[in-house]
């Protein structure tokens, strides 16, 4: 249900039509996760049926009426619930949506989720580094199958390093925002 929550975050930032949401996704969330125009409209319909959004129909001269979607009280409650909910299986996209939406819920709960994921990635990084040290002590001498195995392991190490660094950056910024007096 990440698309629903991404739409709730976007509509919490600013009400809009399905067309406007599609354009926003292309310029922000869509840089790392895409949703088609049709997907967004289908999800908006489900969200309206669930009571998460309200619709204002705006008459337009010479064009079809425009539906402008706004987050309802039930939608805000759902967003707050989802932001606080631990999700051990969340990937970078889900976490990015939670970080972007932290303002609309409890930022401390989102930070707790980031800490959990950071720790998981740090543990995986440690395992990869142990394998590297144990199985590939002289990488400059590798060739063939062993070189290729090493290169894949290095890719895993780089991904995990990037994740841990990003989570550290997020946590540092969120800590500063939560405790601005401590930043001085």
Short mmCIF file of C-alpha atoms in Angstrom, two decimals, residues 4-172:
data_model
loop_
_atom_site.label_atom_id
_atom_site.label_comp_id
_atom_site.label_asym_id
_atom_site.label_seq_id
_atom_site.Cartn_x
_atom_site.Cartn_y
_atom_site.Cartn_z
CA UNK A 4 -1.61 5.08 -1.16
CA UNK A 5 0.73 6.41 1.50
CA UNK A 6 2.90 8.26 -1.01
CA UNK A 7 -0.26 9.94 -2.31
CA UNK A 8 -1.34 10.78 1.25
CA UNK A 9 2.06 12.41 1.83
CA UNK A 10 1.85 14.35 -1.43
CA UNK A 11 -1.73 15.49 -0.77
CA UNK A 12 -0.78 16.44 2.80
CA UNK A 13 1.84 18.73 1.30
CA UNK A 14 -0.69 20.22 -1.14
CA UNK A 15 -4.14 19.27 -2.41
CA UNK A 16 -4.35 18.47 -6.10
CA UNK A 17 -5.96 16.69 -9.00
CA UNK A 18 -4.89 13.31 -10.29
CA UNK A 19 -3.07 15.06 -13.14
CA UNK A 20 -1.24 17.34 -10.70
CA UNK A 21 -0.26 14.35 -8.56
CA UNK A 22 1.14 12.58 -11.61
CA UNK A 23 3.26 15.66 -12.42
CA UNK A 24 4.46 15.90 -8.79
CA UNK A 25 5.46 12.24 -8.82
CA UNK A 26 7.45 12.78 -12.00
CA UNK A 27 9.39 15.63 -10.36
CA UNK A 28 9.98 14.17 -6.90
CA UNK A 29 9.02 10.70 -5.70
CA UNK A 30 9.05 9.52 -9.31
CA UNK A 31 12.80 10.08 -9.50
CA UNK A 32 13.20 6.83 -7.58
CA UNK A 33 9.74 5.28 -7.91
CA UNK A 34 7.24 5.70 -10.69
CA UNK A 35 3.48 5.46 -10.80
CA UNK A 36 1.49 5.76 -13.99
CA UNK A 37 -1.37 8.18 -14.46
CA UNK A 38 -3.77 5.21 -14.51
CA UNK A 39 -2.35 3.76 -11.27
CA UNK A 40 -2.71 7.07 -9.48
CA UNK A 41 -6.34 7.46 -10.61
CA UNK A 42 -7.21 3.88 -9.57
CA UNK A 43 -5.64 4.41 -6.16
CA UNK A 44 -7.35 7.78 -5.70
CA UNK A 45 -10.69 6.09 -6.38
CA UNK A 46 -9.94 3.42 -3.73
CA UNK A 47 -8.78 6.08 -1.30
CA UNK A 48 -11.98 8.05 -1.84
CA UNK A 49 -14.04 4.89 -1.24
CA UNK A 50 -12.04 4.21 1.94
CA UNK A 51 -12.69 7.77 3.14
CA UNK A 52 -9.01 8.75 3.11
CA UNK A 53 -9.52 11.64 0.68
CA UNK A 54 -12.30 14.04 -0.12
CA UNK A 55 -13.01 15.38 -3.59
CA UNK A 56 -14.02 18.86 -4.61
CA UNK A 57 -15.26 19.16 -8.17
CA UNK A 58 -14.11 22.39 -9.79
CA UNK A 59 -15.95 23.53 -12.92
CA UNK A 60 -13.66 24.59 -15.76
CA UNK A 61 -14.62 26.62 -18.78
CA UNK A 62 -14.30 24.64 -22.01
CA UNK A 63 -12.82 21.60 -20.27
CA UNK A 64 -14.11 18.74 -18.16
CA UNK A 65 -14.60 19.45 -14.47
CA UNK A 66 -11.49 18.94 -12.37
CA UNK A 67 -11.47 16.78 -9.23
CA UNK A 68 -9.27 18.21 -6.49
CA UNK A 69 -8.30 15.71 -3.80
CA UNK A 70 -7.67 16.62 -0.16
CA UNK A 71 -6.64 14.35 2.72
CA UNK A 72 -9.57 13.68 5.07
CA UNK A 73 -9.37 13.19 8.83
CA UNK A 74 -9.44 9.40 8.23
CA UNK A 75 -6.63 9.78 5.72
CA UNK A 76 -4.54 11.79 8.18
CA UNK A 77 -5.15 9.13 10.84
CA UNK A 78 -4.08 6.41 8.39
CA UNK A 79 -0.92 8.31 7.49
CA UNK A 80 -0.03 8.83 11.16
CA UNK A 81 -0.63 5.11 11.81
CA UNK A 82 1.48 4.01 8.85
CA UNK A 83 4.33 6.40 9.66
CA UNK A 84 4.57 4.99 13.20
CA UNK A 85 4.23 1.34 12.16
CA UNK A 86 7.44 -0.70 12.10
CA UNK A 87 8.01 -2.41 8.75
CA UNK A 88 11.00 -4.77 8.82
CA UNK A 89 10.58 -5.50 5.12
CA UNK A 90 10.49 -1.88 3.96
CA UNK A 91 12.89 -1.00 1.19
CA UNK A 92 14.54 2.32 0.40
CA UNK A 93 11.48 3.64 -1.44
CA UNK A 94 9.09 2.95 1.44
CA UNK A 95 11.55 4.48 3.89
CA UNK A 96 11.98 7.54 1.67
CA UNK A 97 8.20 8.02 1.65
CA UNK A 98 8.14 7.70 5.44
CA UNK A 99 10.98 10.22 5.80
CA UNK A 100 9.26 12.64 3.45
CA UNK A 101 6.01 12.28 5.39
CA UNK A 102 7.54 12.41 8.89
CA UNK A 103 6.20 15.94 9.38
CA UNK A 104 2.65 14.62 9.17
CA UNK A 105 3.11 12.02 11.90
CA UNK A 106 5.53 11.43 14.75
CA UNK A 107 9.07 12.15 13.48
CA UNK A 108 10.54 10.30 16.48
CA UNK A 109 8.68 7.11 15.43
CA UNK A 110 10.01 7.49 11.88
CA UNK A 111 13.52 7.95 13.32
CA UNK A 112 13.08 4.72 15.32
CA UNK A 113 12.23 2.94 12.06
CA UNK A 114 15.32 4.39 10.40
CA UNK A 115 17.49 3.21 13.31
CA UNK A 116 16.11 -0.33 12.94
CA UNK A 117 16.89 -0.38 9.23
CA UNK A 118 20.28 1.25 9.71
CA UNK A 119 21.22 -1.44 12.23
CA UNK A 120 20.08 -4.20 9.85
CA UNK A 121 22.21 -2.78 7.03
CA UNK A 122 25.20 -2.27 9.35
CA UNK A 123 24.99 -5.92 10.42
CA UNK A 124 24.84 -7.06 6.78
CA UNK A 125 27.82 -4.79 5.98
CA UNK A 126 29.81 -6.39 8.80
CA UNK A 127 29.04 -9.87 7.45
CA UNK A 128 30.09 -8.86 3.93
CA UNK A 129 33.34 -7.36 5.23
CA UNK A 130 34.08 -10.55 7.19
CA UNK A 131 33.52 -12.62 4.04
CA UNK A 132 35.78 -10.25 2.09
CA UNK A 133 38.54 -10.56 4.68
CA UNK A 134 38.20 -14.35 4.96
CA UNK A 135 37.71 -15.30 1.30
CA UNK A 136 39.50 -12.56 -0.61
CA UNK A 137 42.60 -11.47 1.36
CA UNK A 138 44.53 -10.56 -1.82
CA UNK A 139 41.98 -9.10 -4.29
CA UNK A 140 44.67 -7.82 -6.67
CA UNK A 141 45.62 -11.45 -7.42
CA UNK A 142 42.11 -12.60 -8.36
CA UNK A 143 40.96 -13.63 -11.81
CA UNK A 144 38.16 -15.58 -13.44
CA UNK A 145 35.38 -16.90 -11.21
CA UNK A 146 37.01 -15.68 -7.99
CA UNK A 147 37.37 -12.15 -9.37
CA UNK A 148 33.73 -12.10 -10.40
CA UNK A 149 32.59 -13.37 -7.01
CA UNK A 150 34.71 -10.69 -5.35
CA UNK A 151 33.28 -7.95 -7.58
CA UNK A 152 29.72 -8.96 -6.67
CA UNK A 153 30.64 -8.94 -2.98
CA UNK A 154 32.19 -5.48 -3.41
CA UNK A 155 28.93 -4.32 -4.96
CA UNK A 156 27.06 -5.57 -1.90
CA UNK A 157 29.54 -3.82 0.38
CA UNK A 158 29.15 -0.54 -1.51
CA UNK A 159 25.34 -0.75 -1.40
CA UNK A 160 25.33 -1.40 2.35
CA UNK A 161 27.89 1.36 2.98
CA UNK A 162 25.67 3.76 1.05
CA UNK A 163 22.58 2.71 2.98
CA UNK A 164 24.30 3.10 6.37
CA UNK A 165 25.74 6.49 5.39
CA UNK A 166 22.33 7.71 4.17
CA UNK A 167 20.58 6.50 7.33
CA UNK A 168 23.25 8.24 9.45
CA UNK A 169 22.69 11.45 7.48
CA UNK A 170 18.90 11.19 7.91
CA UNK A 171 19.18 10.47 11.63
CA UNK A 172 21.59 13.34 12.18
#
